[in-house]
PDB file of C-alpha atoms in Angstrom:
ATOM      1  CA  UNK A   1     -28.702  -9.520 101.082  1.00 79.00           C
ATOM      2  CA  UNK A   2     -25.490 -10.499 102.486  1.00 85.00           C
ATOM      3  CA  UNK A   3     -22.310  -9.280 100.312  1.00 92.00           C
ATOM      4  CA  UNK A   4     -18.631  -9.422 100.907  1.00 95.00           C
ATOM      5  CA  UNK A   5     -16.222  -7.405  98.985  1.00 96.00           C
ATOM      6  CA  UNK A   6     -12.607  -7.819  98.492  1.00 96.00           C
ATOM      7  CA  UNK A   7     -11.060  -4.783  96.941  1.00 95.00           C
ATOM      8  CA  UNK A   8      -7.584  -6.040  96.712  1.00 94.00           C
ATOM      9  CA  UNK A   9      -7.482  -8.544  93.394  1.00 92.00           C
ATOM     10  CA  UNK A  10      -3.452  -8.674  93.778  1.00 94.00           C
ATOM     11  CA  UNK A  11      -0.960  -7.924  96.614  1.00 95.00           C
ATOM     12  CA  UNK A  12       2.665  -8.229  97.146  1.00 96.00           C
ATOM     13  CA  UNK A  13       4.608  -8.630 100.067  1.00 97.00           C
ATOM     14  CA  UNK A  14       8.230  -9.183 101.167  1.00 97.00           C
ATOM     15  CA  UNK A  15       9.260 -12.314 102.599  1.00 97.00           C
ATOM     16  CA  UNK A  16       8.948 -12.195 106.553  1.00 97.00           C
ATOM     17  CA  UNK A  17       6.955  -9.058 106.699  1.00 97.00           C
ATOM     18  CA  UNK A  18       3.380  -8.561 107.834  1.00 97.00           C
ATOM     19  CA  UNK A  19       0.442  -8.055 105.048  1.00 97.00           C
ATOM     20  CA  UNK A  20      -3.134  -7.068 105.645  1.00 98.00           C
ATOM     21  CA  UNK A  21      -5.875  -8.435 103.131  1.00 98.00           C
ATOM     22  CA  UNK A  22      -8.838  -6.320 103.089  1.00 98.00           C
ATOM     23  CA  UNK A  23     -12.231  -7.475 103.693  1.00 98.00           C
ATOM     24  CA  UNK A  24     -15.526  -5.850 104.221  1.00 97.00           C
ATOM     25  CA  UNK A  25     -19.173  -7.381 104.453  1.00 97.00           C
ATOM     26  CA  UNK A  26     -22.558  -6.259 104.062  1.00 95.00           C
ATOM     27  CA  UNK A  27     -25.444  -7.996 106.674  1.00 92.00           C
ATOM     28  CA  UNK A  28     -28.414  -6.979 108.415  1.00 90.00           C
ATOM     29  CA  UNK A  29     -28.539 -10.107 110.366  1.00 88.00           C
ATOM     30  CA  UNK A  30     -27.206  -9.637 113.951  1.00 87.00           C
ATOM     31  CA  UNK A  31     -25.413 -12.887 114.319  1.00 88.00           C
ATOM     32  CA  UNK A  32     -22.975 -14.216 111.530  1.00 90.00           C
ATOM     33  CA  UNK A  33     -19.841 -15.743 111.232  1.00 90.00           C
ATOM     34  CA  UNK A  34     -16.685 -14.789 109.493  1.00 93.00           C
ATOM     35  CA  UNK A  35     -14.208 -16.851 107.227  1.00 93.00           C
ATOM     36  CA  UNK A  36     -10.878 -16.753 105.499  1.00 96.00           C
ATOM     37  CA  UNK A  37      -9.690 -19.608 103.270  1.00 96.00           C
ATOM     38  CA  UNK A  38      -6.446 -19.939 101.755  1.00 97.00           C
ATOM     39  CA  UNK A  39      -6.593 -21.731  98.010  1.00 96.00           C
ATOM     40  CA  UNK A  40      -2.936 -22.481  96.729  1.00 96.00           C
ATOM     41  CA  UNK A  41      -2.330 -22.773  93.043  1.00 94.00           C
ATOM     42  CA  UNK A  42      -3.130 -26.689  93.444  1.00 94.00           C
ATOM     43  CA  UNK A  43      -6.509 -25.560  94.066  1.00 93.00           C
ATOM     44  CA  UNK A  44      -7.661 -26.877  97.357  1.00 94.00           C
ATOM     45  CA  UNK A  45      -9.676 -24.919 100.170  1.00 95.00           C
ATOM     46  CA  UNK A  46      -7.935 -24.284 103.031  1.00 95.00           C
ATOM     47  CA  UNK A  47     -10.011 -23.013 106.153  1.00 93.00           C
ATOM     48  CA  UNK A  48      -7.410 -20.350 108.237  1.00 95.00           C
ATOM     49  CA  UNK A  49      -9.521 -18.212 110.713  1.00 93.00           C
ATOM     50  CA  UNK A  50     -13.128 -17.779 111.891  1.00 91.00           C
ATOM     51  CA  UNK A  51     -14.769 -15.120 113.686  1.00 92.00           C
ATOM     52  CA  UNK A  52     -18.288 -15.137 115.040  1.00 89.00           C
ATOM     53  CA  UNK A  53     -19.999 -11.562 115.525  1.00 90.00           C
ATOM     54  CA  UNK A  54     -20.567 -12.264 118.840  1.00 88.00           C
ATOM     55  CA  UNK A  55     -16.864 -12.856 119.801  1.00 87.00           C
ATOM     56  CA  UNK A  56     -15.368  -9.854 121.725  1.00 85.00           C
ATOM     57  CA  UNK A  57     -11.911 -10.520 120.894  1.00 91.00           C
ATOM     58  CA  UNK A  58     -10.197 -10.993 117.468  1.00 93.00           C
ATOM     59  CA  UNK A  59      -9.799 -14.386 116.536  1.00 92.00           C
ATOM     60  CA  UNK A  60      -6.051 -15.770 116.299  1.00 93.00           C
ATOM     61  CA  UNK A  61      -4.863 -18.918 114.538  1.00 93.00           C
ATOM     62  CA  UNK A  62      -0.797 -19.205 114.575  1.00 95.00           C
ATOM     63  CA  UNK A  63       0.349 -16.530 111.952  1.00 97.00           C
ATOM     64  CA  UNK A  64      -3.080 -15.554 111.164  1.00 97.00           C
ATOM     65  CA  UNK A  65      -5.179 -13.140 112.850  1.00 96.00           C
ATOM     66  CA  UNK A  66      -8.482 -11.483 112.002  1.00 96.00           C
ATOM     67  CA  UNK A  67      -8.864  -7.760 112.371  1.00 95.00           C
ATOM     68  CA  UNK A  68     -12.442  -7.601 112.946  1.00 95.00           C
ATOM     69  CA  UNK A  69     -14.227  -4.481 113.280  1.00 95.00           C
ATOM     70  CA  UNK A  70     -17.686  -4.725 113.572  1.00 93.00           C
ATOM     71  CA  UNK A  71     -18.930  -1.136 113.654  1.00 93.00           C
ATOM     72  CA  UNK A  72     -17.059  -0.563 110.051  1.00 95.00           C
ATOM     73  CA  UNK A  73     -18.191  -4.169 108.984  1.00 95.00           C
ATOM     74  CA  UNK A  74     -14.533  -5.264 108.104  1.00 97.00           C
ATOM     75  CA  UNK A  75     -12.663  -8.569 108.679  1.00 97.00           C
ATOM     76  CA  UNK A  76      -9.540  -7.996 107.473  1.00 98.00           C
ATOM     77  CA  UNK A  77      -6.621 -10.839 107.558  1.00 98.00           C
ATOM     78  CA  UNK A  78      -3.297 -10.229 109.111  1.00 98.00           C
ATOM     79  CA  UNK A  79      -0.758 -13.041 108.342  1.00 98.00           C
ATOM     80  CA  UNK A  80       2.460 -11.770 110.191  1.00 96.00           C
ATOM     81  CA  UNK A  81       6.040 -13.102 108.981  1.00 95.00           C
ATOM     82  CA  UNK A  82       5.030 -14.109 105.577  1.00 97.00           C
ATOM     83  CA  UNK A  83       6.349 -17.280 104.243  1.00 97.00           C
ATOM     84  CA  UNK A  84       6.671 -18.648 100.607  1.00 97.00           C
ATOM     85  CA  UNK A  85       4.334 -20.806 100.836  1.00 97.00           C
ATOM     86  CA  UNK A  86       1.488 -17.934 101.830  1.00 98.00           C
ATOM     87  CA  UNK A  87       1.612 -17.223  97.821  1.00 98.00           C
ATOM     88  CA  UNK A  88      -2.005 -18.304  97.244  1.00 97.00           C
ATOM     89  CA  UNK A  89      -5.658 -16.624  96.634  1.00 97.00           C
ATOM     90  CA  UNK A  90      -7.561 -15.644 100.083  1.00 98.00           C
ATOM     91  CA  UNK A  91     -11.006 -15.763 100.135  1.00 97.00           C
ATOM     92  CA  UNK A  92     -13.330 -14.075 102.555  1.00 97.00           C
ATOM     93  CA  UNK A  93     -16.539 -15.735 103.097  1.00 95.00           C
ATOM     94  CA  UNK A  94     -19.566 -15.070 105.486  1.00 93.00           C
ATOM     95  CA  UNK A  95     -22.487 -17.063 106.550  1.00 89.00           C
ATOM     96  CA  UNK A  96     -25.847 -16.469 108.694  1.00 84.00           C
ATOM     97  CA  UNK A  97     -25.527 -17.993 112.316  1.00 74.00           C
ATOM     98  CA  UNK A  98     -28.130 -20.722 111.785  1.00 73.00           C
ATOM     99  CA  UNK A  99     -27.404 -21.096 107.981  1.00 75.00           C
ATOM    100  CA  UNK A 100     -24.510 -23.726 108.220  1.00 71.00           C
ATOM    101  CA  UNK A 101     -23.003 -24.989 104.860  1.00 76.00           C
ATOM    102  CA  UNK A 102     -24.404 -21.489 103.385  1.00 87.00           C
ATOM    103  CA  UNK A 103     -21.470 -19.532 102.901  1.00 91.00           C
ATOM    104  CA  UNK A 104     -21.329 -16.120 100.880  1.00 93.00           C
ATOM    105  CA  UNK A 105     -17.326 -15.694  98.996  1.00 95.00           C
ATOM    106  CA  UNK A 106     -15.457 -12.859  98.129  1.00 95.00           C
ATOM    107  CA  UNK A 107     -13.975 -12.668  94.911  1.00 95.00           C
ATOM    108  CA  UNK A 108     -10.158 -13.368  96.439  1.00 96.00           C
ATOM    109  CA  UNK A 109      -7.195 -11.672  96.782  1.00 97.00           C
ATOM    110  CA  UNK A 110      -3.982 -12.686  95.140  1.00 97.00           C
ATOM    111  CA  UNK A 111      -1.326 -12.595  97.459  1.00 98.00           C
ATOM    112  CA  UNK A 112       2.518 -13.024  96.061  1.00 98.00           C
ATOM    113  CA  UNK A 113       5.399 -13.635  98.636  1.00 97.00           C
ATOM    114  CA  UNK A 114       8.622 -12.204  97.456  1.00 96.00           C
ATOM    115  CA  UNK A 115      11.910 -13.604  98.639  1.00 95.00           C
TER     116      UNK A 115
ATOM    117  CA  UNK B   1     -10.501 -39.810 108.366  1.00 64.00           C
ATOM    118  CA  UNK B   2     -10.895 -38.985 104.477  1.00 78.00           C
ATOM    119  CA  UNK B   3     -13.173 -35.973 104.973  1.00 93.00           C
ATOM    120  CA  UNK B   4     -15.031 -34.927 101.826  1.00 96.00           C
ATOM    121  CA  UNK B   5     -14.596 -36.741  98.520  1.00 96.00           C
ATOM    122  CA  UNK B   6     -15.253 -35.972  95.140  1.00 97.00           C
ATOM    123  CA  UNK B   7     -15.540 -37.679  91.943  1.00 96.00           C
ATOM    124  CA  UNK B   8     -14.401 -37.479  89.466  1.00 97.00           C
ATOM    125  CA  UNK B   9     -11.711 -35.027  90.006  1.00 96.00           C
ATOM    126  CA  UNK B  10     -11.637 -34.111  85.683  1.00 97.00           C
ATOM    127  CA  UNK B  11     -14.658 -34.493  83.275  1.00 97.00           C
ATOM    128  CA  UNK B  12     -15.219 -33.602  79.572  1.00 97.00           C
ATOM    129  CA  UNK B  13     -18.938 -33.659  78.589  1.00 97.00           C
ATOM    130  CA  UNK B  14     -20.402 -32.664  75.161  1.00 97.00           C
ATOM    131  CA  UNK B  15     -23.359 -29.958  75.323  1.00 97.00           C
ATOM    132  CA  UNK B  16     -26.410 -31.813  76.268  1.00 97.00           C
ATOM    133  CA  UNK B  17     -24.886 -34.974  78.095  1.00 97.00           C
ATOM    134  CA  UNK B  18     -25.906 -35.389  81.608  1.00 96.00           C
ATOM    135  CA  UNK B  19     -23.668 -36.647  84.491  1.00 96.00           C
ATOM    136  CA  UNK B  20     -23.091 -36.713  88.446  1.00 98.00           C
ATOM    137  CA  UNK B  21     -20.830 -35.591  90.390  1.00 98.00           C
ATOM    138  CA  UNK B  22     -20.227 -37.497  93.759  1.00 98.00           C
ATOM    139  CA  UNK B  23     -19.448 -36.264  97.166  1.00 98.00           C
ATOM    140  CA  UNK B  24     -19.359 -38.173 100.030  1.00 97.00           C
ATOM    141  CA  UNK B  25     -18.045 -37.265 103.598  1.00 96.00           C
ATOM    142  CA  UNK B  26     -17.287 -39.389 106.418  1.00 95.00           C
ATOM    143  CA  UNK B  27     -17.566 -36.940 109.562  1.00 91.00           C
ATOM    144  CA  UNK B  28     -21.139 -37.077 110.379  1.00 90.00           C
ATOM    145  CA  UNK B  29     -21.840 -33.305 109.118  1.00 90.00           C
ATOM    146  CA  UNK B  30     -25.063 -32.278 108.896  1.00 90.00           C
ATOM    147  CA  UNK B  31     -24.619 -30.292 106.110  1.00 92.00           C
ATOM    148  CA  UNK B  32     -23.573 -30.459 102.948  1.00 95.00           C
ATOM    149  CA  UNK B  33     -22.988 -27.571  99.825  1.00 96.00           C
ATOM    150  CA  UNK B  34     -22.150 -27.647  96.518  1.00 97.00           C
ATOM    151  CA  UNK B  35     -20.092 -24.758  95.260  1.00 98.00           C
ATOM    152  CA  UNK B  36     -18.861 -23.494  91.455  1.00 98.00           C
ATOM    153  CA  UNK B  37     -15.567 -21.694  91.144  1.00 97.00           C
ATOM    154  CA  UNK B  38     -15.262 -19.506  87.877  1.00 94.00           C
ATOM    155  CA  UNK B  39     -12.371 -17.242  87.278  1.00 84.00           C
ATOM    156  CA  UNK B  40     -12.690 -13.724  89.261  1.00 77.00           C
ATOM    157  CA  UNK B  41     -16.227 -14.969  90.799  1.00 79.00           C
ATOM    158  CA  UNK B  42     -14.991 -16.622  93.824  1.00 87.00           C
ATOM    159  CA  UNK B  43     -17.125 -19.306  94.993  1.00 95.00           C
ATOM    160  CA  UNK B  44     -21.116 -19.334  94.337  1.00 96.00           C
ATOM    161  CA  UNK B  45     -23.639 -21.510  95.944  1.00 96.00           C
ATOM    162  CA  UNK B  46     -25.505 -24.098  94.059  1.00 97.00           C
ATOM    163  CA  UNK B  47     -27.439 -26.018  96.047  1.00 97.00           C
ATOM    164  CA  UNK B  48     -26.825 -27.152  99.781  1.00 94.00           C
ATOM    165  CA  UNK B  49     -28.468 -29.663 102.455  1.00 94.00           C
ATOM    166  CA  UNK B  50     -29.049 -29.204 106.224  1.00 90.00           C
ATOM    167  CA  UNK B  51     -29.804 -33.137 106.121  1.00 91.00           C
ATOM    168  CA  UNK B  52     -30.913 -36.066 105.108  1.00 92.00           C
ATOM    169  CA  UNK B  53     -33.899 -35.348 102.877  1.00 93.00           C
ATOM    170  CA  UNK B  54     -33.898 -31.684 103.204  1.00 93.00           C
ATOM    171  CA  UNK B  55     -32.349 -29.565 100.100  1.00 95.00           C
ATOM    172  CA  UNK B  56     -32.480 -26.052  99.052  1.00 93.00           C
ATOM    173  CA  UNK B  57     -31.219 -23.880  96.098  1.00 94.00           C
ATOM    174  CA  UNK B  58     -28.444 -21.703  96.540  1.00 93.00           C
ATOM    175  CA  UNK B  59     -27.072 -18.719  94.208  1.00 92.00           C
ATOM    176  CA  UNK B  60     -26.980 -20.241  90.934  1.00 95.00           C
ATOM    177  CA  UNK B  61     -29.073 -23.604  91.196  1.00 96.00           C
ATOM    178  CA  UNK B  62     -30.179 -23.424  87.399  1.00 96.00           C
ATOM    179  CA  UNK B  63     -29.147 -26.495  85.429  1.00 96.00           C
ATOM    180  CA  UNK B  64     -28.225 -28.655  88.444  1.00 97.00           C
ATOM    181  CA  UNK B  65     -30.427 -31.241  90.386  1.00 97.00           C
ATOM    182  CA  UNK B  66     -29.199 -32.410  94.083  1.00 97.00           C
ATOM    183  CA  UNK B  67     -30.719 -35.003  96.487  1.00 96.00           C
ATOM    184  CA  UNK B  68     -29.545 -36.290  99.971  1.00 96.00           C
ATOM    185  CA  UNK B  69     -31.230 -39.409 100.547  1.00 96.00           C
ATOM    186  CA  UNK B  70     -28.128 -40.205 103.642  1.00 96.00           C
ATOM    187  CA  UNK B  71     -26.029 -38.336 105.677  1.00 94.00           C
ATOM    188  CA  UNK B  72     -22.913 -39.233 103.829  1.00 96.00           C
ATOM    189  CA  UNK B  73     -24.020 -38.675 100.106  1.00 97.00           C
ATOM    190  CA  UNK B  74     -24.719 -35.596  98.478  1.00 98.00           C
ATOM    191  CA  UNK B  75     -24.614 -35.896  95.080  1.00 98.00           C
ATOM    192  CA  UNK B  76     -24.939 -32.896  92.174  1.00 98.00           C
ATOM    193  CA  UNK B  77     -26.229 -33.824  88.537  1.00 98.00           C
ATOM    194  CA  UNK B  78     -26.063 -31.776  85.885  1.00 96.00           C
ATOM    195  CA  UNK B  79     -29.113 -32.422  83.796  1.00 92.00           C
ATOM    196  CA  UNK B  80     -28.555 -31.024  79.927  1.00 96.00           C
ATOM    197  CA  UNK B  81     -24.696 -29.818  80.135  1.00 96.00           C
ATOM    198  CA  UNK B  82     -23.986 -26.317  78.632  1.00 97.00           C
ATOM    199  CA  UNK B  83     -20.563 -24.662  77.992  1.00 96.00           C
ATOM    200  CA  UNK B  84     -21.746 -22.161  80.670  1.00 96.00           C
ATOM    201  CA  UNK B  85     -21.104 -25.091  83.170  1.00 97.00           C
ATOM    202  CA  UNK B  86     -17.555 -25.487  82.574  1.00 97.00           C
ATOM    203  CA  UNK B  87     -16.268 -24.575  85.974  1.00 97.00           C
ATOM    204  CA  UNK B  88     -14.353 -25.998  89.034  1.00 97.00           C
ATOM    205  CA  UNK B  89     -16.913 -27.648  91.442  1.00 98.00           C
ATOM    206  CA  UNK B  90     -16.545 -27.783  95.104  1.00 98.00           C
ATOM    207  CA  UNK B  91     -18.408 -29.818  97.685  1.00 97.00           C
ATOM    208  CA  UNK B  92     -18.339 -29.216 101.142  1.00 96.00           C
ATOM    209  CA  UNK B  93     -19.426 -30.538 104.642  1.00 94.00           C
ATOM    210  CA  UNK B  94     -19.660 -28.758 108.254  1.00 90.00           C
ATOM    211  CA  UNK B  95     -21.099 -29.970 111.034  1.00 82.00           C
ATOM    212  CA  UNK B  96     -24.036 -28.364 112.911  1.00 68.00           C
ATOM    213  CA  UNK B  97     -23.475 -24.674 114.164  1.00 60.00           C
ATOM    214  CA  UNK B  98     -21.661 -24.157 116.828  1.00 56.00           C
ATOM    215  CA  UNK B  99     -21.831 -21.018 118.966  1.00 55.00           C
ATOM    216  CA  UNK B 100     -18.821 -19.601 120.250  1.00 49.00           C
ATOM    217  CA  UNK B 101     -16.806 -22.340 118.608  1.00 52.00           C
ATOM    218  CA  UNK B 102     -14.050 -22.741 115.997  1.00 52.00           C
ATOM    219  CA  UNK B 103     -15.835 -25.643 114.966  1.00 55.00           C
ATOM    220  CA  UNK B 104     -18.332 -23.476 112.353  1.00 68.00           C
ATOM    221  CA  UNK B 105     -15.486 -24.579 109.407  1.00 82.00           C
ATOM    222  CA  UNK B 106     -16.610 -25.573 106.244  1.00 88.00           C
ATOM    223  CA  UNK B 107     -14.770 -28.481 105.295  1.00 92.00           C
ATOM    224  CA  UNK B 108     -13.858 -28.989 100.989  1.00 95.00           C
ATOM    225  CA  UNK B 109     -13.442 -31.348  98.762  1.00 96.00           C
ATOM    226  CA  UNK B 110     -10.578 -31.421  96.312  1.00 96.00           C
ATOM    227  CA  UNK B 111     -12.505 -30.264  93.621  1.00 96.00           C
ATOM    228  CA  UNK B 112     -13.761 -31.606  90.406  1.00 97.00           C
ATOM    229  CA  UNK B 113     -12.829 -29.553  86.929  1.00 96.00           C
ATOM    230  CA  UNK B 114     -15.514 -29.599  84.645  1.00 97.00           C
ATOM    231  CA  UNK B 115     -15.546 -29.194  80.832  1.00 97.00           C
ATOM    232  CA  UNK B 116     -18.467 -28.790  78.541  1.00 97.00           C
ATOM    233  CA  UNK B 117     -17.435 -28.412  74.975  1.00 96.00           C
TER     234      UNK B 117
END
């Protein structure tokens, strides 16, 4: 069975500093995808970044990068130069390659950015 | 494009009542899903569909029905509401799997907050 674990219920970071949000996963599938979503206090789910298990390079999207360590089964999100607007819940999720729309989510990490 | 549209945004039900949460997408996505979000538990999959006429159960399907008669619509029916179904419900859609592409993105609706008294 697939499982996503986010061990940090809450984190604080100073504005303009970088922060790493941890995510480990468990799967026996050879091909899978990993996602990070942001949920601000307004409640919507915002896609941040995607990493395929077959991708050789770590994914990057602007200030977001995914530190993908396949052997350790970790997919940590790195946010560089934190901004006050980054304060939100962050969810890690995964899916099997051929199971579109069927994501398994972690419990989330609440990030607070301090001015 | 409107993306994924959910209605209603808020609903209060009494135990035993039935209702339907509507979900529509205009992106011609093959895959559609329903999730519920409860405090401290992340999002859990209720039902999903890989195309019109095809649905399957997710992690927490009990008490919910779905159907997918068109590509665009994926309504979620609560047959007899219970307080345990108080939650925030998200509908989401995704285009077909595209290998080696960031297009494997699940797009969410704004959510529907349901309270069952």
